[in-house]
Amino acid sequence: MFDLLKRLRGTPHPIDPALWRDTRDALPWLRPLDAERDARLRALSARFLHEKTITPIGELALDARQRCMLAALCCLPLLEFGEAGLRGWSQLIVYPDAFRVNRTHVDAAGVMHEWEDELIGEAWQAGPLVLSWADVMADCEDPTAGFCVATHEMAHKIDALDGVLDGTPPLPRPWQKQWAADFQRAFDALAAQVDAGHDTAIDGYAAEAPEEFFAVATEYHFSDPALLRETMPDVADHLRRFYGKPPLARG
């Protein structure tokens, strides 16, 4: 089915070389890529722009370079996994800034609770990916701070490809078993630190759930790989194998 849809969509036009140079200049994670990985990312980004609808909200307007930047950031985690990581969704929604969403939850007593969350990104399992443009820009201005909202949300999209958001993306069975064991051990250790009220080396939000742990670890892979390796070497090894060498890694 995926191959049929790909044929029906046709072949994307290559991204103009000048536009791609401008995109590389704007994104710190792209500048260190070697020629082979750069070409791969350019082709993936062209596929993204061909297949996805990018919808700015409100008064936000996105020019060709900004749209290409978004495509490249979303495709950065797919350098090794490939374009199969783009399956299952068709729209990128971009808010000017953080956005509010209504939440509901029915507790064990049957009481419904309603509240508002303020988010900078969201990935619906069977729907769009949503980003705050202001926060994408903030990540670009401080690319080694441990945050990269676009790769965080793309990690959720990759995670969901097997139908379950559990922090384990589709992998060959032996690797999947080792991944699940190593990630669970690291997640449990982090959650214990958070529950005890201790400061944590990486963002404590990673202890919310295994899928958030994977997404936050993905951010560190791209934005602070040295800290990730220092604190969670097994997780860092898996992500290096899955995503390839972190662009900002030294040596």
Short mmCIF file of C-alpha atoms in Angstrom, two decimals:
data_model
loop_
_atom_site.label_atom_id
_atom_site.label_comp_id
_atom_site.label_asym_id
_atom_site.label_seq_id
_atom_site.Cartn_x
_atom_site.Cartn_y
_atom_site.Cartn_z
CA MET A 1 0.00 0.00 0.00
CA PHE A 2 2.83 2.40 0.90
CA ASP A 3 4.56 1.74 -2.43
CA LEU A 4 1.28 2.31 -4.29
CA LEU A 5 0.66 5.63 -2.53
CA LYS A 6 4.24 6.66 -3.24
CA ARG A 7 3.75 5.98 -6.97
CA LEU A 8 0.46 7.89 -7.00
CA ARG A 9 2.06 10.91 -5.32
CA GLY A 10 4.83 10.97 -7.90
CA THR A 11 8.42 12.04 -7.58
CA PRO A 12 9.14 15.22 -5.64
CA HIS A 13 11.03 18.03 -7.32
CA PRO A 14 14.57 18.43 -5.95
CA ILE A 15 15.03 21.36 -3.60
CA ASP A 16 16.69 24.29 -5.35
CA PRO A 17 20.43 24.35 -4.46
CA ALA A 18 20.32 27.99 -3.33
CA LEU A 19 17.30 27.30 -1.13
CA TRP A 20 19.03 24.29 0.38
CA ARG A 21 22.16 26.34 1.11
CA ASP A 22 20.02 28.93 2.90
CA THR A 23 18.32 26.16 4.86
CA ARG A 24 21.66 24.65 5.90
CA ASP A 25 22.91 28.05 6.99
CA ALA A 26 19.82 28.54 9.18
CA LEU A 27 19.97 25.15 10.94
CA PRO A 28 23.05 24.41 13.08
CA TRP A 29 22.40 20.63 12.97
CA LEU A 30 22.75 20.56 9.18
CA ARG A 31 26.05 22.38 8.79
CA PRO A 32 28.26 19.51 10.04
CA LEU A 33 26.66 16.83 7.83
CA ASP A 34 28.97 15.18 5.33
CA ALA A 35 28.09 15.25 1.64
CA GLU A 36 26.36 11.84 1.65
CA ARG A 37 24.13 12.55 4.65
CA ASP A 38 23.43 16.06 3.37
CA ALA A 39 22.21 14.65 0.05
CA ARG A 40 20.06 12.09 1.86
CA LEU A 41 18.47 14.76 4.04
CA ARG A 42 17.85 17.02 1.05
CA ALA A 43 16.00 14.18 -0.72
CA LEU A 44 13.96 13.36 2.40
CA SER A 45 13.07 17.04 2.83
CA ALA A 46 11.94 17.23 -0.78
CA ARG A 47 9.71 14.22 -0.15
CA PHE A 48 8.33 15.90 2.98
CA LEU A 49 7.51 19.12 1.11
CA HIS A 50 5.89 17.09 -1.67
CA GLU A 51 3.70 14.95 0.61
CA LYS A 52 2.90 17.10 3.64
CA THR A 53 0.67 20.15 3.92
CA ILE A 54 2.30 22.82 6.08
CA THR A 55 -0.40 24.97 7.65
CA PRO A 56 0.56 28.18 9.51
CA ILE A 57 -2.01 29.37 12.05
CA GLY A 58 -3.27 32.90 12.59
CA GLU A 59 -1.08 35.67 11.26
CA LEU A 60 1.98 33.45 10.89
CA ALA A 61 3.32 33.39 7.32
CA LEU A 62 6.04 30.96 6.25
CA ASP A 63 8.22 31.59 3.22
CA ALA A 64 9.95 28.91 1.14
CA ARG A 65 13.09 28.90 3.31
CA GLN A 66 11.12 28.55 6.53
CA ARG A 67 9.05 25.70 5.09
CA CYS A 68 12.24 24.00 3.96
CA MET A 69 13.71 24.47 7.44
CA LEU A 70 10.70 22.74 8.99
CA ALA A 71 10.91 19.89 6.50
CA ALA A 72 14.63 19.40 7.16
CA LEU A 73 14.21 19.42 10.94
CA CYS A 74 11.38 16.90 10.75
CA CYS A 75 13.44 14.66 8.47
CA LEU A 76 16.67 14.88 10.48
CA PRO A 77 15.68 11.85 12.62
CA LEU A 78 15.00 9.86 9.43
CA LEU A 79 18.52 9.93 8.01
CA GLU A 80 19.01 6.23 8.79
CA PHE A 81 15.39 5.08 9.09
CA GLY A 82 14.40 6.53 5.72
CA GLU A 83 11.20 7.89 4.21
CA ALA A 84 9.09 5.12 5.75
CA GLY A 85 9.18 7.38 8.81
CA LEU A 86 6.86 9.79 7.00
CA ARG A 87 3.99 7.30 6.83
CA GLY A 88 0.64 7.72 8.51
CA TRP A 89 0.10 11.48 8.57
CA SER A 90 -0.22 14.33 6.10
CA GLN A 91 -0.17 17.72 7.85
CA LEU A 92 2.24 19.88 9.82
CA ILE A 93 0.43 22.62 11.74
CA VAL A 94 2.59 25.55 12.85
CA TYR A 95 1.49 28.02 15.53
CA PRO A 96 3.27 31.35 15.95
CA ASP A 97 4.00 30.57 19.61
CA ALA A 98 3.04 28.12 22.35
CA PHE A 99 -0.58 27.02 22.00
CA ARG A 100 -3.33 25.84 24.33
CA VAL A 101 -5.24 22.58 24.12
CA ASN A 102 -8.22 21.39 26.14
CA ARG A 103 -7.74 18.15 28.06
CA THR A 104 -10.28 15.82 29.70
CA HIS A 105 -9.78 12.83 31.96
CA VAL A 106 -12.23 10.54 33.73
CA ASP A 107 -10.80 9.33 37.05
CA ALA A 108 -11.39 6.01 38.79
CA ALA A 109 -14.50 7.43 40.50
CA GLY A 110 -16.04 8.34 37.16
CA VAL A 111 -15.50 12.08 37.62
CA MET A 112 -14.50 14.00 34.50
CA HIS A 113 -11.72 16.56 34.91
CA GLU A 114 -11.13 19.32 32.35
CA TRP A 115 -8.14 21.61 32.05
CA GLU A 116 -5.95 23.50 29.56
CA ASP A 117 -2.35 22.65 28.67
CA GLU A 118 0.07 25.06 27.05
CA LEU A 119 2.23 23.20 24.54
CA ILE A 120 5.12 23.93 22.19
CA GLY A 121 4.60 20.76 20.17
CA GLU A 122 2.30 17.82 19.79
CA ALA A 123 2.12 14.69 17.66
CA TRP A 124 -1.24 13.00 17.22
CA GLN A 125 -0.88 9.27 16.72
CA ALA A 126 -3.19 9.26 13.69
CA GLY A 127 -3.20 12.95 12.86
CA PRO A 128 -1.03 15.99 12.33
CA LEU A 129 2.24 17.05 13.86
CA VAL A 130 2.00 20.44 15.58
CA LEU A 131 4.86 22.86 16.35
CA SER A 132 5.39 26.31 17.80
CA TRP A 133 7.44 28.38 15.35
CA ALA A 134 8.83 30.56 18.15
CA ASP A 135 10.19 27.48 19.90
CA VAL A 136 11.66 26.05 16.71
CA MET A 137 13.51 29.35 16.33
CA ALA A 138 14.61 29.29 19.98
CA ASP A 139 16.09 25.82 19.45
CA CYS A 140 18.02 27.09 16.42
CA GLU A 141 19.43 30.00 18.43
CA ASP A 142 20.69 27.68 21.20
CA PRO A 143 21.21 24.32 19.48
CA THR A 144 23.22 22.66 22.29
CA ALA A 145 20.83 23.41 25.16
CA GLY A 146 19.22 19.96 25.17
CA PHE A 147 16.03 20.99 23.36
CA CYS A 148 14.79 20.41 19.82
CA VAL A 149 11.01 20.33 19.68
CA ALA A 150 10.82 19.19 16.04
CA THR A 151 12.92 16.06 16.65
CA HIS A 152 10.97 15.37 19.86
CA GLU A 153 7.65 15.30 18.02
CA MET A 154 9.10 13.33 15.11
CA ALA A 155 10.30 10.71 17.60
CA HIS A 156 6.65 10.26 18.60
CA LYS A 157 5.68 9.84 14.94
CA ILE A 158 8.37 7.20 14.45
CA ASP A 159 7.39 5.49 17.71
CA ALA A 160 3.76 5.29 16.53
CA LEU A 161 4.59 3.51 13.27
CA ASP A 162 4.06 0.08 14.84
CA GLY A 163 0.69 1.18 16.22
CA VAL A 164 1.81 1.56 19.85
CA LEU A 165 3.31 4.62 21.57
CA ASP A 166 5.64 2.88 24.00
CA GLY A 167 9.08 4.36 23.45
CA THR A 168 10.21 1.56 21.13
CA PRO A 169 10.14 2.25 17.38
CA PRO A 170 9.85 -0.48 14.75
CA LEU A 171 13.10 -2.47 14.91
CA PRO A 172 14.39 -5.96 14.06
CA ARG A 173 13.28 -8.29 16.85
CA PRO A 174 16.65 -8.90 18.57
CA TRP A 175 17.47 -5.19 18.60
CA GLN A 176 13.94 -4.34 19.77
CA LYS A 177 14.30 -6.62 22.81
CA GLN A 178 17.64 -5.12 23.80
CA TRP A 179 16.37 -1.58 23.15
CA ALA A 180 13.29 -2.15 25.33
CA ALA A 181 15.38 -3.58 28.17
CA ASP A 182 18.00 -0.82 28.13
CA PHE A 183 15.48 2.00 27.77
CA GLN A 184 13.24 0.60 30.51
CA ARG A 185 16.19 0.37 32.90
CA ALA A 186 17.25 3.95 32.19
CA PHE A 187 13.65 5.19 32.40
CA ASP A 188 13.10 3.50 35.76
CA ALA A 189 16.30 5.02 37.14
CA LEU A 190 15.31 8.49 35.99
CA ALA A 191 11.77 8.12 37.34
CA ALA A 192 13.17 7.08 40.73
CA GLN A 193 15.33 10.22 40.79
CA VAL A 194 12.37 12.42 39.92
CA ASP A 195 10.09 10.72 42.49
CA ALA A 196 12.75 11.27 45.14
CA GLY A 197 12.90 14.98 44.32
CA HIS A 198 16.49 14.84 43.08
CA ASP A 199 17.89 17.05 40.34
CA THR A 200 18.35 15.17 37.08
CA ALA A 201 20.98 15.62 34.40
CA ILE A 202 18.40 15.50 31.62
CA ASP A 203 14.95 17.06 31.58
CA GLY A 204 12.78 15.37 34.20
CA TYR A 205 9.85 15.45 31.77
CA ALA A 206 11.41 12.31 30.28
CA ALA A 207 10.15 10.43 33.36
CA GLU A 208 6.49 11.10 32.43
CA ALA A 209 6.20 7.93 30.33
CA PRO A 210 8.42 5.63 28.23
CA GLU A 211 7.34 7.38 25.02
CA GLU A 212 8.35 10.76 26.46
CA PHE A 213 11.65 9.29 27.61
CA PHE A 214 12.41 8.23 24.03
CA ALA A 215 11.39 11.63 22.64
CA VAL A 216 13.41 13.62 25.20
CA ALA A 217 16.44 11.35 24.72
CA THR A 218 16.09 12.04 20.99
CA GLU A 219 16.34 15.77 21.68
CA TYR A 220 19.57 15.22 23.61
CA HIS A 221 20.97 13.02 20.84
CA PHE A 222 20.73 15.99 18.51
CA SER A 223 21.29 18.89 20.92
CA ASP A 224 23.57 17.61 23.70
CA PRO A 225 24.91 14.17 22.77
CA ALA A 226 27.85 14.42 25.19
CA LEU A 227 25.54 14.78 28.19
CA LEU A 228 23.34 11.92 26.99
CA ARG A 229 26.38 9.65 26.61
CA GLU A 230 27.71 10.65 30.02
CA THR A 231 24.44 9.98 31.83
CA MET A 232 22.88 7.15 29.78
CA PRO A 233 25.55 5.45 27.66
CA ASP A 234 23.36 2.48 26.64
CA VAL A 235 20.58 4.80 25.47
CA ALA A 236 23.12 6.96 23.62
CA ASP A 237 24.48 3.87 21.84
CA HIS A 238 21.02 2.80 20.67
CA LEU A 239 20.18 6.27 19.40
CA ARG A 240 23.48 6.61 17.59
CA ARG A 241 22.75 3.34 15.80
CA PHE A 242 19.15 4.39 15.07
CA TYR A 243 19.74 8.02 14.04
CA GLY A 244 23.38 7.88 12.99
CA LYS A 245 26.18 9.98 14.40
CA PRO A 246 24.84 13.11 16.15
CA PRO A 247 25.63 16.07 13.89
CA LEU A 248 26.91 18.17 16.81
CA ALA A 249 29.02 15.38 18.38
CA ARG A 250 32.68 16.18 18.89
CA GLY A 251 35.07 13.68 17.36
#
